[in-house]
Amino acid sequence: NRLSRQRHMKISPALCIALSAARQRFRQSARYASSLALCLACATAWPAGTGTSVDAYPAKSIRVIVATSASGGTDFVARIMGQKLAEILGQSVVIDNRPGATGLIGMEIVARALPDGYTFLIMNVGHLIAALLREGGSDITRDLLPASNLASTPVMLVVHPSVPARSLAEFLALAKSQPGRINYASGGIGGVQHLSTELLKREARIDLVHVPYKGTGPGLVDLLAGQVEVTLTSVPSVIPHVNAGKLRAFAVTGQARLSSAPDVPTFAESGLAGVNVVIWYGMLAPLSTPRTIMDRLAHAIAQIAKSPDVRERMLRDGAEPIGSSPADYARYFSSERDKWLKVTRETGLLKG
């Protein structure tokens, strides 16, 4: 008995360490799995009941990483939402623009942040595409939780006024007569501007030269200066410049013309129905962010999306506010991932 007790005393510390490590690994894996399923599970249960922790949230400023430069459609939506969120939640919302690598820099920052409800990401569909095309095939969006689909907008084809064309038909004829001589700007390789223009090139059988920038804003600056001739981008990014006569709009995606630009035809009515891209802007959080916080945030966003002043401002600039639940956005996000995986393979950007 004494020998047995001695052996037990010698082995117990090792066993304890092993068991403790095993328990920790299990808890981490369980949290990871539950976080992945968080937004997809129990859609009908939204909203969840609140407790003291969510009632006390937020207790400090919230940081929102915007994966673009301080201009363009993503920044436009982020600043409207940030201002209104601060009013509803009673804490300041700091917009932190982190452009670069077609949104991957911003996504990496949020994916590595503490899942405490004080760091969020606002990205667009182009950043999802860039993540799918990421070297090595590691999709960073799988380390993020969808919180809410904020808004969506069609894509508009605009040119600098120096381009000798007054309509889409004239522009396409010009491009066909000058293959490889007209430059188009995008916010980065693999982004939605890039993919949208590649779809246009394929559908219209034209050859344009891609000039990628570090975000939509810098490309727009050069377009306004006439350094590049054309871009295909979100309506909020360019509609003020179109209205001011600084850019000329030729076509817009979607099934109907915009109320904010009724004279601009759709690609579909111009015979290019295959150019049908919608840009959405979503808010995401680090993996394992508590569900109560996600629900609280989504409720606030839904409230903002329904407010008359926000709707009027967004619709005026060609965007449609949405404000979905985490579960609905998670399902939509998954369907968009599947859709763009197919498109990137069909266009040859993604191999395999």
XYZ file of N, CA, C and O in Angstrom, residues 263-329:
268
model
N -31.075 59.117 -65.320
C -30.648 59.178 -66.719
C -29.561 58.154 -67.057
O -29.175 58.028 -68.229
N -29.083 57.445 -66.053
C -28.023 56.454 -66.283
C -28.654 55.086 -66.490
O -29.305 54.557 -65.591
N -28.497 54.472 -67.660
C -29.117 53.170 -67.931
C -28.436 52.033 -67.182
O -27.292 52.170 -66.722
N -29.127 50.929 -67.048
C -28.532 49.734 -66.451
C -27.739 48.986 -67.517
O -27.978 49.146 -68.723
N -26.802 48.167 -67.063
C -26.071 47.320 -67.996
C -27.028 46.360 -68.692
O -26.868 46.059 -69.879
N -28.032 45.879 -67.950
C -28.975 44.914 -68.501
C -29.724 45.499 -69.697
O -29.866 44.845 -70.741
N -30.216 46.723 -69.563
C -30.958 47.311 -70.670
C -30.039 47.716 -71.813
O -30.507 48.000 -72.924
N -28.742 47.720 -71.548
C -27.758 48.037 -72.591
C -27.213 46.779 -73.252
O -26.278 46.853 -74.053
N -27.783 45.621 -72.881
C -27.382 44.359 -73.505
C -26.229 43.652 -72.832
O -25.660 42.715 -73.404
N -25.868 44.084 -71.614
C -24.762 43.456 -70.883
C -25.256 42.957 -69.522
O -24.760 43.358 -68.460
N -26.229 42.063 -69.558
C -26.839 41.559 -68.324
C -25.852 40.793 -67.455
O -26.049 40.663 -66.244
N -24.779 40.288 -68.049
C -23.786 39.535 -67.282
C -22.982 40.402 -66.332
O -22.346 39.897 -65.405
N -23.012 41.719 -66.540
C -22.322 42.638 -65.630
C -23.339 43.014 -64.550
O -23.996 44.050 -64.623
N -23.467 42.167 -63.559
C -24.485 42.357 -62.523
C -23.862 42.101 -61.154
O -23.954 41.012 -60.598
N -23.228 43.119 -60.624
C -22.511 43.021 -59.355
C -23.144 43.976 -58.348
O -23.442 45.126 -58.682
N -23.357 43.485 -57.141
C -23.843 44.324 -56.057
C -22.777 44.358 -54.971
O -22.256 43.316 -54.566
N -22.430 45.558 -54.533
C -21.463 45.701 -53.446
C -22.220 45.807 -52.130
O -23.104 46.644 -51.986
N -21.896 44.932 -51.180
C -22.478 45.038 -49.846
C -21.390 45.431 -48.853
O -20.204 45.190 -49.072
N -21.831 46.060 -47.773
C -20.932 46.508 -46.714
C -21.381 45.857 -45.413
O -22.523 46.031 -44.988
N -20.490 45.089 -44.801
C -20.859 44.353 -43.597
C -19.970 44.648 -42.418
O -18.826 45.088 -42.574
N -20.518 44.398 -41.229
C -19.739 44.523 -39.995
C -19.473 43.133 -39.450
O -20.384 42.306 -39.360
N -18.202 42.884 -39.076
C -17.798 41.601 -38.539
C -16.999 41.813 -37.263
O -16.504 42.916 -36.997
N -16.862 40.742 -36.476
C -16.176 40.814 -35.187
C -15.157 39.683 -35.091
O -15.211 38.705 -35.847
N -14.226 39.784 -34.153
C -13.300 38.672 -33.930
C -14.069 37.406 -33.521
O -15.108 37.488 -32.868
N -13.523 36.277 -33.901
C -14.111 35.002 -33.514
C -14.220 34.924 -31.986
O -13.345 35.401 -31.273
N -15.317 34.362 -31.492
C -15.589 34.176 -30.054
C -16.137 35.418 -29.370
O -16.297 35.419 -28.148
N -16.452 36.474 -30.135
C -17.137 37.613 -29.524
C -18.477 37.140 -28.974
O -19.216 36.433 -29.653
N -18.831 37.483 -27.731
C -20.065 36.971 -27.109
C -21.322 37.278 -27.926
O -21.461 38.366 -28.493
N -22.211 36.313 -27.948
C -23.433 36.461 -28.727
C -24.278 37.633 -28.248
O -24.914 38.336 -29.048
N -24.327 37.872 -26.933
C -25.134 38.965 -26.408
C -24.671 40.306 -26.962
O -25.490 41.174 -27.267
N -23.363 40.463 -27.102
C -22.815 41.700 -27.659
C -23.138 41.803 -29.146
O -23.505 42.873 -29.642
N -22.997 40.693 -29.860
C -23.324 40.686 -31.282
C -24.782 41.083 -31.496
O -25.109 41.881 -32.389
N -25.671 40.538 -30.687
C -27.093 40.852 -30.805
C -27.372 42.314 -30.469
O -28.175 42.976 -31.132
N -26.722 42.802 -29.420
C -26.916 44.195 -29.030
C -26.500 45.127 -30.172
O -27.202 46.100 -30.496
N -25.371 44.851 -30.766
C -24.873 45.669 -31.863
C -25.806 45.588 -33.074
O -26.140 46.606 -33.691
N -26.231 44.372 -33.413
C -27.109 44.187 -34.570
C -28.445 44.887 -34.378
O -29.020 45.435 -35.333
N -28.981 44.876 -33.150
C -30.221 45.591 -32.864
C -30.061 47.080 -33.122
O -30.940 47.730 -33.705
N -28.942 47.619 -32.679
C -28.685 49.045 -32.878
C -28.571 49.373 -34.368
O -29.105 50.384 -34.843
N -27.885 48.499 -35.128
C -27.721 48.720 -36.562
C -29.061 48.636 -37.282
O -29.349 49.433 -38.185
N -29.915 47.683 -36.882
C -31.244 47.564 -37.485
C -32.056 48.833 -37.235
O -32.783 49.311 -38.113
N -31.927 49.371 -36.048
C -32.613 50.615 -35.703
C -32.123 51.771 -36.574
O -32.919 52.583 -37.064
N -30.817 51.830 -36.784
C -30.228 52.877 -37.617
C -30.706 52.752 -39.063
O -31.045 53.751 -39.713
N -30.722 51.513 -39.580
C -31.107 51.289 -40.974
C -32.539 51.721 -41.259
O -32.878 52.067 -42.397
N -33.379 51.695 -40.225
C -34.785 52.064 -40.404
C -35.035 53.557 -40.201
O -36.127 54.045 -40.502
N -34.065 54.273 -39.666
C -34.281 55.687 -39.365
C -34.416 56.495 -40.664
O -33.643 56.310 -41.609
N -35.392 57.387 -40.733
C -35.657 58.138 -41.975
C -34.467 58.951 -42.466
O -34.219 59.010 -43.682
N -33.714 59.584 -41.564
C -32.608 60.425 -42.017
C -31.484 59.606 -42.643
O -30.889 60.019 -43.643
N -31.216 58.417 -42.068
C -30.185 57.553 -42.646
C -30.641 57.011 -43.994
O -29.869 56.984 -44.967
N -31.874 56.562 -44.084
C -32.400 56.054 -45.353
C -32.348 57.132 -46.434
O -31.928 56.879 -47.560
N -32.751 58.333 -46.079
C -32.754 59.416 -47.066
C -31.339 59.711 -47.552
O -31.105 59.887 -48.752
N -30.397 59.765 -46.620
C -29.021 60.081 -47.003
C -28.399 58.992 -47.853
O -27.739 59.273 -48.860
N -28.604 57.735 -47.469
C -28.010 56.635 -48.228
C -28.656 56.482 -49.602
O -27.964 56.323 -50.607
N -29.991 56.530 -49.643
C -30.674 56.379 -50.922
C -30.323 57.501 -51.884
O -30.220 57.283 -53.095
N -30.113 58.683 -51.353
C -29.735 59.821 -52.185
C -28.405 59.566 -52.883
O -28.186 60.008 -54.014
N -27.519 58.839 -52.216
C -26.203 58.542 -52.786
C -26.118 57.133 -53.372
O -25.017 56.626 -53.629
N -27.262 56.485 -53.562
C -27.294 55.219 -54.289
C -27.079 53.973 -53.468
O -26.839 52.901 -54.021
N -27.161 54.079 -52.130
C -26.992 52.905 -51.262
C -28.314 52.563 -50.582
O -29.132 53.445 -50.311
N -28.513 51.282 -50.292
C -29.723 50.804 -49.632
C -29.357 50.267 -48.247
O -28.651 49.270 -48.121
N -29.813 50.915 -47.149
C -29.521 50.395 -45.809
C -30.235 49.080 -45.558
O -31.361 48.879 -46.018
N -29.583 48.163 -44.810
C -30.155 46.830 -44.582
C -30.342 46.555 -43.092
O -31.461 46.468 -42.610
N -29.257 46.383 -42.343
C -29.350 46.141 -40.910
C -29.879 44.760 -40.551
O -30.863 44.623 -39.834
N -29.209 43.710 -41.019
C -29.669 42.337 -40.791
C -29.188 41.789 -39.449
O -28.305 42.353 -38.807
N -29.769 40.665 -39.053
C -29.330 39.976 -37.842
C -28.023 39.236 -38.111
O -27.665 38.984 -39.271
N -27.286 38.847 -37.056
C -26.060 38.068 -37.266
C -26.311 36.766 -38.022
O -25.516 36.387 -38.889
N -27.409 36.095 -37.713
C -27.694 34.821 -38.369
C -27.980 35.011 -39.853
O -27.489 34.264 -40.701
N -28.785 36.020 -40.194
C -29.103 36.274 -41.597
C -27.857 36.679 -42.377
O -27.650 36.238 -43.506
N -27.027 37.507 -41.760
C -25.818 37.936 -42.457
C -24.843 36.778 -42.621
O -24.165 36.666 -43.653
